[in-house]
JSON list of C-alpha atoms in Angstrom, two decimals:
[
{"chain": "A", "resi": 1, "resn": "MET", "atom": "CA", "xyz": [0.00, 0.00, 0.00]},
{"chain": "A", "resi": 2, "resn": "SER", "atom": "CA", "xyz": [1.44, 0.88, 0.02]},
{"chain": "A", "resi": 3, "resn": "CYS", "atom": "CA", "xyz": [-0.60, 0.52, 3.24]},
{"chain": "A", "resi": 4, "resn": "ARG", "atom": "CA", "xyz": [-4.07, 0.92, 4.55]},
{"chain": "A", "resi": 5, "resn": "VAL", "atom": "CA", "xyz": [-4.83, 4.10, 6.45]},
{"chain": "A", "resi": 6, "resn": "GLY", "atom": "CA", "xyz": [-7.00, 3.60, 9.55]},
{"chain": "A", "resi": 7, "resn": "THR", "atom": "CA", "xyz": [-5.65, -0.07, 10.46]},
{"chain": "A", "resi": 8, "resn": "CYS", "atom": "CA", "xyz": [-5.07, 2.63, 8.92]},
{"chain": "A", "resi": 9, "resn": "SER", "atom": "CA", "xyz": [-8.26, 2.83, 6.88]},
{"chain": "A", "resi": 10, "resn": "GLY", "atom": "CA", "xyz": [-10.99, 3.00, 9.40]},
{"chain": "A", "resi": 11, "resn": "VAL", "atom": "CA", "xyz": [-11.88, -0.68, 9.32]},
{"chain": "A", "resi": 12, "resn": "GLU", "atom": "CA", "xyz": [-14.14, -1.22, 12.26]},
{"chain": "A", "resi": 13, "resn": "THR", "atom": "CA", "xyz": [-17.53, -2.24, 13.52]},
{"chain": "A", "resi": 14, "resn": "GLU", "atom": "CA", "xyz": [-17.45, -0.54, 16.92]},
{"chain": "A", "resi": 15, "resn": "ARG", "atom": "CA", "xyz": [-15.15, 1.98, 18.49]},
{"chain": "A", "resi": 16, "resn": "GLY", "atom": "CA", "xyz": [-14.77, 4.01, 21.67]},
{"chain": "A", "resi": 17, "resn": "PHE", "atom": "CA", "xyz": [-12.56, 6.80, 22.89]},
{"chain": "A", "resi": 18, "resn": "ARG", "atom": "CA", "xyz": [-10.97, 7.94, 26.13]},
{"chain": "A", "resi": 19, "resn": "GLN", "atom": "CA", "xyz": [-8.41, 10.64, 26.84]},
{"chain": "A", "resi": 20, "resn": "SER", "atom": "CA", "xyz": [-5.56, 10.69, 29.34]},
{"chain": "A", "resi": 21, "resn": "GLY", "atom": "CA", "xyz": [-2.67, 13.10, 29.55]},
{"chain": "A", "resi": 22, "resn": "GLY", "atom": "CA", "xyz": [-3.43, 14.62, 26.19]},
{"chain": "A", "resi": 23, "resn": "VAL", "atom": "CA", "xyz": [-3.36, 11.25, 24.41]},
{"chain": "A", "resi": 24, "resn": "THR", "atom": "CA", "xyz": [-6.53, 9.80, 22.96]},
{"chain": "A", "resi": 25, "resn": "GLU", "atom": "CA", "xyz": [-6.94, 6.04, 23.17]},
{"chain": "A", "resi": 26, "resn": "ILE", "atom": "CA", "xyz": [-9.16, 4.51, 20.56]},
{"chain": "A", "resi": 27, "resn": "TRP", "atom": "CA", "xyz": [-10.47, 1.00, 21.00]},
{"chain": "A", "resi": 28, "resn": "ILE", "atom": "CA", "xyz": [-11.74, -0.70, 17.93]},
{"chain": "A", "resi": 29, "resn": "LYS", "atom": "CA", "xyz": [-13.72, -3.89, 17.71]},
{"chain": "A", "resi": 30, "resn": "ARG", "atom": "CA", "xyz": [-13.28, -4.96, 14.15]},
{"chain": "A", "resi": 31, "resn": "GLY", "atom": "CA", "xyz": [-13.65, -8.05, 11.99]},
{"chain": "A", "resi": 32, "resn": "VAL", "atom": "CA", "xyz": [-10.35, -9.51, 10.91]},
{"chain": "A", "resi": 33, "resn": "ALA", "atom": "CA", "xyz": [-10.07, -12.18, 8.23]},
{"chain": "A", "resi": 34, "resn": "GLN", "atom": "CA", "xyz": [-7.60, -14.78, 9.48]},
{"chain": "A", "resi": 35, "resn": "ARG", "atom": "CA", "xyz": [-6.55, -18.16, 8.23]},
{"chain": "A", "resi": 36, "resn": "GLU", "atom": "CA", "xyz": [-6.93, -21.07, 10.62]},
{"chain": "A", "resi": 37, "resn": "LYS", "atom": "CA", "xyz": [-5.30, -24.45, 10.15]},
{"chain": "A", "resi": 38, "resn": "GLY", "atom": "CA", "xyz": [-7.43, -26.67, 7.97]},
{"chain": "A", "resi": 39, "resn": "ASP", "atom": "CA", "xyz": [-9.93, -23.89, 7.43]},
{"chain": "A", "resi": 40, "resn": "GLY", "atom": "CA", "xyz": [-8.55, -21.90, 4.50]},
{"chain": "A", "resi": 41, "resn": "PHE", "atom": "CA", "xyz": [-10.11, -18.47, 4.43]},
{"chain": "A", "resi": 42, "resn": "GLY", "atom": "CA", "xyz": [-13.56, -19.54, 5.50]},
{"chain": "A", "resi": 43, "resn": "LYS", "atom": "CA", "xyz": [-13.59, -18.06, 9.02]},
{"chain": "A", "resi": 44, "resn": "VAL", "atom": "CA", "xyz": [-13.74, -14.48, 10.16]},
{"chain": "A", "resi": 45, "resn": "VAL", "atom": "CA", "xyz": [-12.76, -13.84, 13.75]},
{"chain": "A", "resi": 46, "resn": "MET", "atom": "CA", "xyz": [-13.30, -10.69, 15.78]},
{"chain": "A", "resi": 47, "resn": "ALA", "atom": "CA", "xyz": [-10.32, -9.02, 17.42]},
{"chain": "A", "resi": 48, "resn": "VAL", "atom": "CA", "xyz": [-10.17, -6.10, 19.80]},
{"chain": "A", "resi": 49, "resn": "LEU", "atom": "CA", "xyz": [-7.40, -3.68, 18.90]},
{"chain": "A", "resi": 50, "resn": "LEU", "atom": "CA", "xyz": [-6.21, -0.99, 21.31]},
{"chain": "A", "resi": 51, "resn": "VAL", "atom": "CA", "xyz": [-4.50, 1.84, 19.46]},
{"chain": "A", "resi": 52, "resn": "ALA", "atom": "CA", "xyz": [-3.09, 4.88, 21.28]},
{"chain": "A", "resi": 53, "resn": "LEU", "atom": "CA", "xyz": [-3.59, 7.52, 18.61]},
{"chain": "A", "resi": 54, "resn": "ALA", "atom": "CA", "xyz": [-5.18, 10.92, 18.26]},
{"chain": "A", "resi": 55, "resn": "GLY", "atom": "CA", "xyz": [-5.61, 10.11, 14.61]},
{"chain": "A", "resi": 56, "resn": "TRP", "atom": "CA", "xyz": [-5.19, 6.49, 13.46]},
{"chain": "A", "resi": 57, "resn": "PHE", "atom": "CA", "xyz": [-3.40, 4.84, 10.59]},
{"chain": "A", "resi": 58, "resn": "ALA", "atom": "CA", "xyz": [-2.73, 1.31, 8.84]},
{"chain": "A", "resi": 59, "resn": "GLY", "atom": "CA", "xyz": [-0.45, -1.63, 4.80]},
{"chain": "A", "resi": 60, "resn": "CYS", "atom": "CA", "xyz": [0.48, 0.09, 3.56]},
{"chain": "A", "resi": 61, "resn": "GLU", "atom": "CA", "xyz": [-2.70, 4.06, 5.70]},
{"chain": "A", "resi": 62, "resn": "LYS", "atom": "CA", "xyz": [-3.20, 7.37, 8.13]},
{"chain": "A", "resi": 63, "resn": "PRO", "atom": "CA", "xyz": [-3.73, 11.10, 7.95]},
{"chain": "A", "resi": 64, "resn": "ALA", "atom": "CA", "xyz": [-0.21, 12.37, 8.52]},
{"chain": "A", "resi": 65, "resn": "ASN", "atom": "CA", "xyz": [-1.30, 15.52, 10.34]},
{"chain": "A", "resi": 66, "resn": "GLN", "atom": "CA", "xyz": [-3.14, 13.77, 13.17]},
{"chain": "A", "resi": 67, "resn": "ARG", "atom": "CA", "xyz": [-0.31, 12.76, 15.50]},
{"chain": "A", "resi": 68, "resn": "PRO", "atom": "CA", "xyz": [-0.42, 13.35, 19.26]},
{"chain": "A", "resi": 69, "resn": "GLU", "atom": "CA", "xyz": [2.75, 14.82, 20.74]},
{"chain": "A", "resi": 70, "resn": "ALA", "atom": "CA", "xyz": [3.10, 11.88, 23.12]},
{"chain": "A", "resi": 71, "resn": "PHE", "atom": "CA", "xyz": [2.97, 9.24, 20.41]},
{"chain": "A", "resi": 72, "resn": "SER", "atom": "CA", "xyz": [4.67, 8.60, 17.06]},
{"chain": "A", "resi": 73, "resn": "VAL", "atom": "CA", "xyz": [2.71, 6.72, 14.42]},
{"chain": "A", "resi": 74, "resn": "ASP", "atom": "CA", "xyz": [6.01, 5.79, 12.78]},
{"chain": "A", "resi": 75, "resn": "ALA", "atom": "CA", "xyz": [6.80, 3.65, 15.82]},
{"chain": "A", "resi": 76, "resn": "LEU", "atom": "CA", "xyz": [4.07, 1.21, 14.77]},
{"chain": "A", "resi": 77, "resn": "LEU", "atom": "CA", "xyz": [5.09, 1.02, 11.11]},
{"chain": "A", "resi": 78, "resn": "PRO", "atom": "CA", "xyz": [7.28, -1.77, 9.68]},
{"chain": "A", "resi": 79, "resn": "LYS", "atom": "CA", "xyz": [10.97, -1.02, 9.28]},
{"chain": "A", "resi": 80, "resn": "GLU", "atom": "CA", "xyz": [11.52, -3.44, 6.39]},
{"chain": "A", "resi": 81, "resn": "ALA", "atom": "CA", "xyz": [9.61, -5.30, 3.70]},
{"chain": "A", "resi": 82, "resn": "GLN", "atom": "CA", "xyz": [7.46, -8.13, 4.96]},
{"chain": "A", "resi": 83, "resn": "PRO", "atom": "CA", "xyz": [8.20, -11.66, 3.68]},
{"chain": "A", "resi": 84, "resn": "THR", "atom": "CA", "xyz": [6.34, -12.84, 0.60]},
{"chain": "A", "resi": 85, "resn": "LEU", "atom": "CA", "xyz": [2.78, -13.69, 1.61]},
{"chain": "A", "resi": 86, "resn": "GLN", "atom": "CA", "xyz": [0.66, -16.65, 0.56]},
{"chain": "A", "resi": 87, "resn": "THR", "atom": "CA", "xyz": [-0.31, -16.33, -3.09]},
{"chain": "A", "resi": 88, "resn": "MET", "atom": "CA", "xyz": [-3.40, -17.11, -5.13]},
{"chain": "A", "resi": 89, "resn": "LYS", "atom": "CA", "xyz": [-4.39, -16.86, -8.78]},
{"chain": "A", "resi": 90, "resn": "ILE", "atom": "CA", "xyz": [-7.09, -14.36, -9.65]},
{"chain": "A", "resi": 91, "resn": "TRP", "atom": "CA", "xyz": [-8.73, -13.30, -12.88]},
{"chain": "A", "resi": 92, "resn": "LEU", "atom": "CA", "xyz": [-9.77, -9.81, -13.87]},
{"chain": "A", "resi": 93, "resn": "GLY", "atom": "CA", "xyz": [-12.05, -10.49, -16.78]},
{"chain": "A", "resi": 94, "resn": "PRO", "atom": "CA", "xyz": [-9.81, -12.64, -19.03]},
{"chain": "A", "resi": 95, "resn": "GLU", "atom": "CA", "xyz": [-6.54, -11.45, -17.47]},
{"chain": "A", "resi": 96, "resn": "GLU", "atom": "CA", "xyz": [-4.72, -13.71, -14.99]},
{"chain": "A", "resi": 97, "resn": "MET", "atom": "CA", "xyz": [-2.65, -12.42, -12.07]},
{"chain": "A", "resi": 98, "resn": "VAL", "atom": "CA", "xyz": [-0.87, -14.03, -9.13]},
{"chain": "A", "resi": 99, "resn": "VAL", "atom": "CA", "xyz": [-1.42, -12.01, -5.96]},
{"chain": "A", "resi": 100, "resn": "GLU", "atom": "CA", "xyz": [-0.14, -12.06, -2.41]},
{"chain": "A", "resi": 101, "resn": "LEU", "atom": "CA", "xyz": [-2.92, -12.10, 0.17]},
{"chain": "A", "resi": 102, "resn": "ALA", "atom": "CA", "xyz": [-2.92, -9.43, 2.88]},
{"chain": "A", "resi": 103, "resn": "VAL", "atom": "CA", "xyz": [-5.61, -10.58, 5.31]},
{"chain": "A", "resi": 104, "resn": "THR", "atom": "CA", "xyz": [-4.35, -9.73, 8.81]},
{"chain": "A", "resi": 105, "resn": "PRO", "atom": "CA", "xyz": [-3.86, -6.25, 10.30]},
{"chain": "A", "resi": 106, "resn": "GLU", "atom": "CA", "xyz": [-0.09, -6.75, 10.32]},
{"chain": "A", "resi": 107, "resn": "GLN", "atom": "CA", "xyz": [-0.02, -7.80, 6.68]},
{"chain": "A", "resi": 108, "resn": "GLU", "atom": "CA", "xyz": [-2.28, -4.92, 5.70]},
{"chain": "A", "resi": 109, "resn": "ARG", "atom": "CA", "xyz": [-0.18, -2.45, 7.64]},
{"chain": "A", "resi": 110, "resn": "ALA", "atom": "CA", "xyz": [3.05, -3.54, 5.92]},
{"chain": "A", "resi": 111, "resn": "GLY", "atom": "CA", "xyz": [1.51, -3.95, 2.48]},
{"chain": "A", "resi": 112, "resn": "MET", "atom": "CA", "xyz": [4.03, -3.09, -0.24]},
{"chain": "A", "resi": 113, "resn": "MET", "atom": "CA", "xyz": [6.26, -1.05, 2.05]},
{"chain": "A", "resi": 114, "resn": "PHE", "atom": "CA", "xyz": [9.96, -1.25, 1.14]},
{"chain": "A", "resi": 115, "resn": "ARG", "atom": "CA", "xyz": [9.29, -3.57, -1.83]},
{"chain": "A", "resi": 116, "resn": "THR", "atom": "CA", "xyz": [11.63, -2.70, -4.71]},
{"chain": "A", "resi": 117, "resn": "ASN", "atom": "CA", "xyz": [10.35, -4.97, -7.47]},
{"chain": "A", "resi": 118, "resn": "LEU", "atom": "CA", "xyz": [7.06, -6.37, -8.68]},
{"chain": "A", "resi": 119, "resn": "ALA", "atom": "CA", "xyz": [6.50, -8.71, -11.62]},
{"chain": "A", "resi": 120, "resn": "GLU", "atom": "CA", "xyz": [4.18, -7.56, -14.42]},
{"chain": "A", "resi": 121, "resn": "ASN", "atom": "CA", "xyz": [1.32, -9.91, -13.61]},
{"chain": "A", "resi": 122, "resn": "ALA", "atom": "CA", "xyz": [1.70, -9.82, -9.84]},
{"chain": "A", "resi": 123, "resn": "GLY", "atom": "CA", "xyz": [0.08, -7.80, -7.11]},
{"chain": "A", "resi": 124, "resn": "MET", "atom": "CA", "xyz": [-1.23, -7.74, -3.55]},
{"chain": "A", "resi": 125, "resn": "LEU", "atom": "CA", "xyz": [-4.89, -8.25, -2.65]},
{"chain": "A", "resi": 126, "resn": "PHE", "atom": "CA", "xyz": [-6.28, -6.76, 0.56]},
{"chain": "A", "resi": 127, "resn": "ALA", "atom": "CA", "xyz": [-9.43, -8.39, 2.00]},
{"chain": "A", "resi": 128, "resn": "LEU", "atom": "CA", "xyz": [-11.11, -5.85, 4.29]},
{"chain": "A", "resi": 129, "resn": "PRO", "atom": "CA", "xyz": [-13.25, -7.10, 7.21]},
{"chain": "A", "resi": 130, "resn": "VAL", "atom": "CA", "xyz": [-16.25, -4.96, 6.25]},
{"chain": "A", "resi": 131, "resn": "ALA", "atom": "CA", "xyz": [-17.30, -2.84, 3.29]},
{"chain": "A", "resi": 132, "resn": "GLN", "atom": "CA", "xyz": [-15.96, 0.65, 3.86]},
{"chain": "A", "resi": 133, "resn": "ARG", "atom": "CA", "xyz": [-14.56, 3.84, 2.35]},
{"chain": "A", "resi": 134, "resn": "ALA", "atom": "CA", "xyz": [-11.09, 2.37, 1.84]},
{"chain": "A", "resi": 135, "resn": "SER", "atom": "CA", "xyz": [-8.10, 4.68, 2.13]},
{"chain": "A", "resi": 136, "resn": "PHE", "atom": "CA", "xyz": [-4.52, 3.86, 1.13]},
{"chain": "A", "resi": 137, "resn": "TRP", "atom": "CA", "xyz": [-1.25, 5.79, 1.21]},
{"chain": "A", "resi": 138, "resn": "MET", "atom": "CA", "xyz": [2.30, 5.18, -0.05]},
{"chain": "A", "resi": 139, "resn": "LYS", "atom": "CA", "xyz": [4.51, 5.80, 2.95]},
{"chain": "A", "resi": 140, "resn": "ASN", "atom": "CA", "xyz": [7.79, 3.87, 2.61]},
{"chain": "A", "resi": 141, "resn": "CYS", "atom": "CA", "xyz": [6.68, 2.51, -0.77]},
{"chain": "A", "resi": 142, "resn": "PRO", "atom": "CA", "xyz": [9.28, 3.13, -3.51]},
{"chain": "A", "resi": 143, "resn": "LEU", "atom": "CA", "xyz": [7.32, 1.48, -6.34]},
{"chain": "A", "resi": 144, "resn": "PRO", "atom": "CA", "xyz": [4.67, 3.37, -8.34]},
{"chain": "A", "resi": 145, "resn": "LEU", "atom": "CA", "xyz": [1.45, 1.38, -8.01]},
{"chain": "A", "resi": 146, "resn": "SER", "atom": "CA", "xyz": [-2.10, 1.29, -9.28]},
{"chain": "A", "resi": 147, "resn": "ALA", "atom": "CA", "xyz": [-4.92, 0.23, -6.96]},
{"chain": "A", "resi": 148, "resn": "ALA", "atom": "CA", "xyz": [-8.33, -1.15, -7.86]},
{"chain": "A", "resi": 149, "resn": "TYR", "atom": "CA", "xyz": [-11.03, -0.56, -5.26]},
{"chain": "A", "resi": 150, "resn": "ILE", "atom": "CA", "xyz": [-13.45, -3.49, -5.46]},
{"chain": "A", "resi": 151, "resn": "ASP", "atom": "CA", "xyz": [-16.95, -3.93, -4.02]},
{"chain": "A", "resi": 152, "resn": "PRO", "atom": "CA", "xyz": [-18.22, -7.01, -2.09]},
{"chain": "A", "resi": 153, "resn": "GLU", "atom": "CA", "xyz": [-19.49, -8.58, -5.32]},
{"chain": "A", "resi": 154, "resn": "GLY", "atom": "CA", "xyz": [-16.00, -8.50, -6.80]},
{"chain": "A", "resi": 155, "resn": "ILE", "atom": "CA", "xyz": [-16.66, -5.65, -9.23]},
{"chain": "A", "resi": 156, "resn": "ILE", "atom": "CA", "xyz": [-13.99, -2.98, -9.70]},
{"chain": "A", "resi": 157, "resn": "GLN", "atom": "CA", "xyz": [-15.48, 0.39, -8.77]},
{"chain": "A", "resi": 158, "resn": "GLU", "atom": "CA", "xyz": [-12.43, 2.68, -8.98]},
{"chain": "A", "resi": 159, "resn": "ILE", "atom": "CA", "xyz": [-8.81, 2.61, -10.13]},
{"chain": "A", "resi": 160, "resn": "HIS", "atom": "CA", "xyz": [-6.24, 5.00, -8.66]},
{"chain": "A", "resi": 161, "resn": "ASN", "atom": "CA", "xyz": [-2.57, 5.63, -9.36]},
{"chain": "A", "resi": 162, "resn": "LEU", "atom": "CA", "xyz": [-0.44, 5.73, -6.21]},
{"chain": "A", "resi": 163, "resn": "GLU", "atom": "CA", "xyz": [2.84, 7.64, -6.32]},
{"chain": "A", "resi": 164, "resn": "PRO", "atom": "CA", "xyz": [5.99, 6.53, -4.44]},
{"chain": "A", "resi": 165, "resn": "PHE", "atom": "CA", "xyz": [6.31, 7.79, -0.86]},
{"chain": "A", "resi": 166, "resn": "ASN", "atom": "CA", "xyz": [3.14, 9.90, -1.07]},
{"chain": "A", "resi": 167, "resn": "THR", "atom": "CA", "xyz": [1.67, 10.09, 2.43]},
{"chain": "A", "resi": 168, "resn": "ASN", "atom": "CA", "xyz": [-1.60, 11.68, 1.29]},
{"chain": "A", "resi": 169, "resn": "ALA", "atom": "CA", "xyz": [-4.31, 9.05, 1.63]},
{"chain": "A", "resi": 170, "resn": "VAL", "atom": "CA", "xyz": [-6.23, 8.10, -1.51]},
{"chain": "A", "resi": 171, "resn": "GLU", "atom": "CA", "xyz": [-9.79, 7.61, -0.30]},
{"chain": "A", "resi": 172, "resn": "ALA", "atom": "CA", "xyz": [-12.50, 5.69, -2.13]},
{"chain": "A", "resi": 173, "resn": "ALA", "atom": "CA", "xyz": [-15.41, 7.63, -3.55]},
{"chain": "A", "resi": 174, "resn": "THR", "atom": "CA", "xyz": [-17.88, 5.20, -1.98]},
{"chain": "A", "resi": 175, "resn": "SER", "atom": "CA", "xyz": [-18.18, 3.34, 1.33]},
{"chain": "A", "resi": 176, "resn": "ASN", "atom": "CA", "xyz": [-18.82, 0.00, -0.38]},
{"chain": "A", "resi": 177, "resn": "ILE", "atom": "CA", "xyz": [-15.24, -1.20, -0.92]},
{"chain": "A", "resi": 178, "resn": "ARG", "atom": "CA", "xyz": [-14.41, -4.68, 0.42]},
{"chain": "A", "resi": 179, "resn": "PHE", "atom": "CA", "xyz": [-11.23, -5.54, -1.50]},
{"chain": "A", "resi": 180, "resn": "VAL", "atom": "CA", "xyz": [-8.27, -3.57, -2.82]},
{"chain": "A", "resi": 181, "resn": "LEU", "atom": "CA", "xyz": [-5.84, -4.87, -5.44]},
{"chain": "A", "resi": 182, "resn": "GLU", "atom": "CA", "xyz": [-2.44, -3.22, -5.84]},
{"chain": "A", "resi": 183, "resn": "THR", "atom": "CA", "xyz": [-0.21, -3.88, -8.82]},
{"chain": "A", "resi": 184, "resn": "SER", "atom": "CA", "xyz": [2.38, -2.11, -10.98]},
{"chain": "A", "resi": 185, "resn": "GLN", "atom": "CA", "xyz": [1.30, 1.36, -12.01]},
{"chain": "A", "resi": 186, "resn": "GLY", "atom": "CA", "xyz": [-0.39, 1.32, -15.40]},
{"chain": "A", "resi": 187, "resn": "TRP", "atom": "CA", "xyz": [-1.18, -2.41, -15.36]},
{"chain": "A", "resi": 188, "resn": "PHE", "atom": "CA", "xyz": [-4.93, -1.90, -15.59]},
{"chain": "A", "resi": 189, "resn": "GLN", "atom": "CA", "xyz": [-4.58, 0.47, -18.53]},
{"chain": "A", "resi": 190, "resn": "ARG", "atom": "CA", "xyz": [-2.10, -1.80, -20.33]},
{"chain": "A", "resi": 191, "resn": "HIS", "atom": "CA", "xyz": [-4.46, -4.75, -19.97]},
{"chain": "A", "resi": 192, "resn": "HIS", "atom": "CA", "xyz": [-7.64, -2.80, -20.74]},
{"chain": "A", "resi": 193, "resn": "ILE", "atom": "CA", "xyz": [-9.14, -3.43, -17.30]},
{"chain": "A", "resi": 194, "resn": "GLY", "atom": "CA", "xyz": [-11.40, -0.76, -15.83]},
{"chain": "A", "resi": 195, "resn": "PRO", "atom": "CA", "xyz": [-14.37, -0.14, -13.55]},
{"chain": "A", "resi": 196, "resn": "GLY", "atom": "CA", "xyz": [-17.08, -2.73, -14.07]},
{"chain": "A", "resi": 197, "resn": "THR", "atom": "CA", "xyz": [-14.62, -5.62, -14.52]},
{"chain": "A", "resi": 198, "resn": "ALA", "atom": "CA", "xyz": [-15.38, -8.68, -12.38]},
{"chain": "A", "resi": 199, "resn": "VAL", "atom": "CA", "xyz": [-12.59, -10.14, -10.24]},
{"chain": "A", "resi": 200, "resn": "ARG", "atom": "CA", "xyz": [-12.64, -13.79, -9.16]},
{"chain": "A", "resi": 201, "resn": "THR", "atom": "CA", "xyz": [-10.17, -16.23, -7.62]},
{"chain": "A", "resi": 202, "resn": "GLU", "atom": "CA", "xyz": [-9.20, -19.79, -8.42]},
{"chain": "A", "resi": 203, "resn": "ARG", "atom": "CA", "xyz": [-11.61, -20.73, -5.60]},
{"chain": "A", "resi": 204, "resn": "GLY", "atom": "CA", "xyz": [-14.56, -18.69, -6.84]},
{"chain": "A", "resi": 205, "resn": "PRO", "atom": "CA", "xyz": [-16.01, -15.25, -5.99]},
{"chain": "A", "resi": 206, "resn": "LEU", "atom": "CA", "xyz": [-13.93, -13.00, -3.75]},
{"chain": "A", "resi": 207, "resn": "LEU", "atom": "CA", "xyz": [-16.45, -12.86, -0.92]},
{"chain": "A", "resi": 208, "resn": "GLU", "atom": "CA", "xyz": [-16.91, -16.62, -0.87]},
{"chain": "A", "resi": 209, "resn": "THR", "atom": "CA", "xyz": [-13.15, -17.24, -1.07]},
{"chain": "A", "resi": 210, "resn": "PHE", "atom": "CA", "xyz": [-12.26, -15.05, 1.89]},
{"chain": "A", "resi": 211, "resn": "PHE", "atom": "CA", "xyz": [-15.38, -15.02, 4.03]},
{"chain": "A", "resi": 212, "resn": "GLY", "atom": "CA", "xyz": [-17.21, -18.23, 3.13]},
{"chain": "A", "resi": 213, "resn": "ARG", "atom": "CA", "xyz": [-20.40, -16.59, 1.91]},
{"chain": "A", "resi": 214, "resn": "ARG", "atom": "CA", "xyz": [-21.83, -14.44, -0.84]}
]
């Protein structure tokens, strides 16, 4: 992402706030897609995350100007590229791509940070716990990327170009984004893929693949 702002993108179902010593603590009860042994991607578990932030971030995603004096967002960010994640084949219309799967908060937060190469037909797919107004930035991301914002039905709604190291979040135009696919900048244009294109995996529809239901 780049990374997600609001894990860094405001992925939550419930949240609460309390203040102490000028620092705002935000608790977030959010759905997190996690893989369990023998269970593939069919289970979604709920996790309670405690984040001490005045403004919150996440895979590469956070408003850079919302930092409390007592806390540095950078302290929570990865310092190096994460290892290659589990991969899966997907299809965008007739076009095939092999993607890494970012499905935990840690994987989302690291995203494409510090990656220095990306094959032409490769990318990273983010499965968000709930449909939302996704928001990604490019902090610590040296590669120019393009991101497709995809709805729960697996239909591309928006495509955005993401510039290296840009810490301005690129927010979705709608609040109905469930998946985000990042790949080399210009890939969608080169392969004639645009909004309205259906995305599916080797296991079926996106929602069924990651959350076990349509």
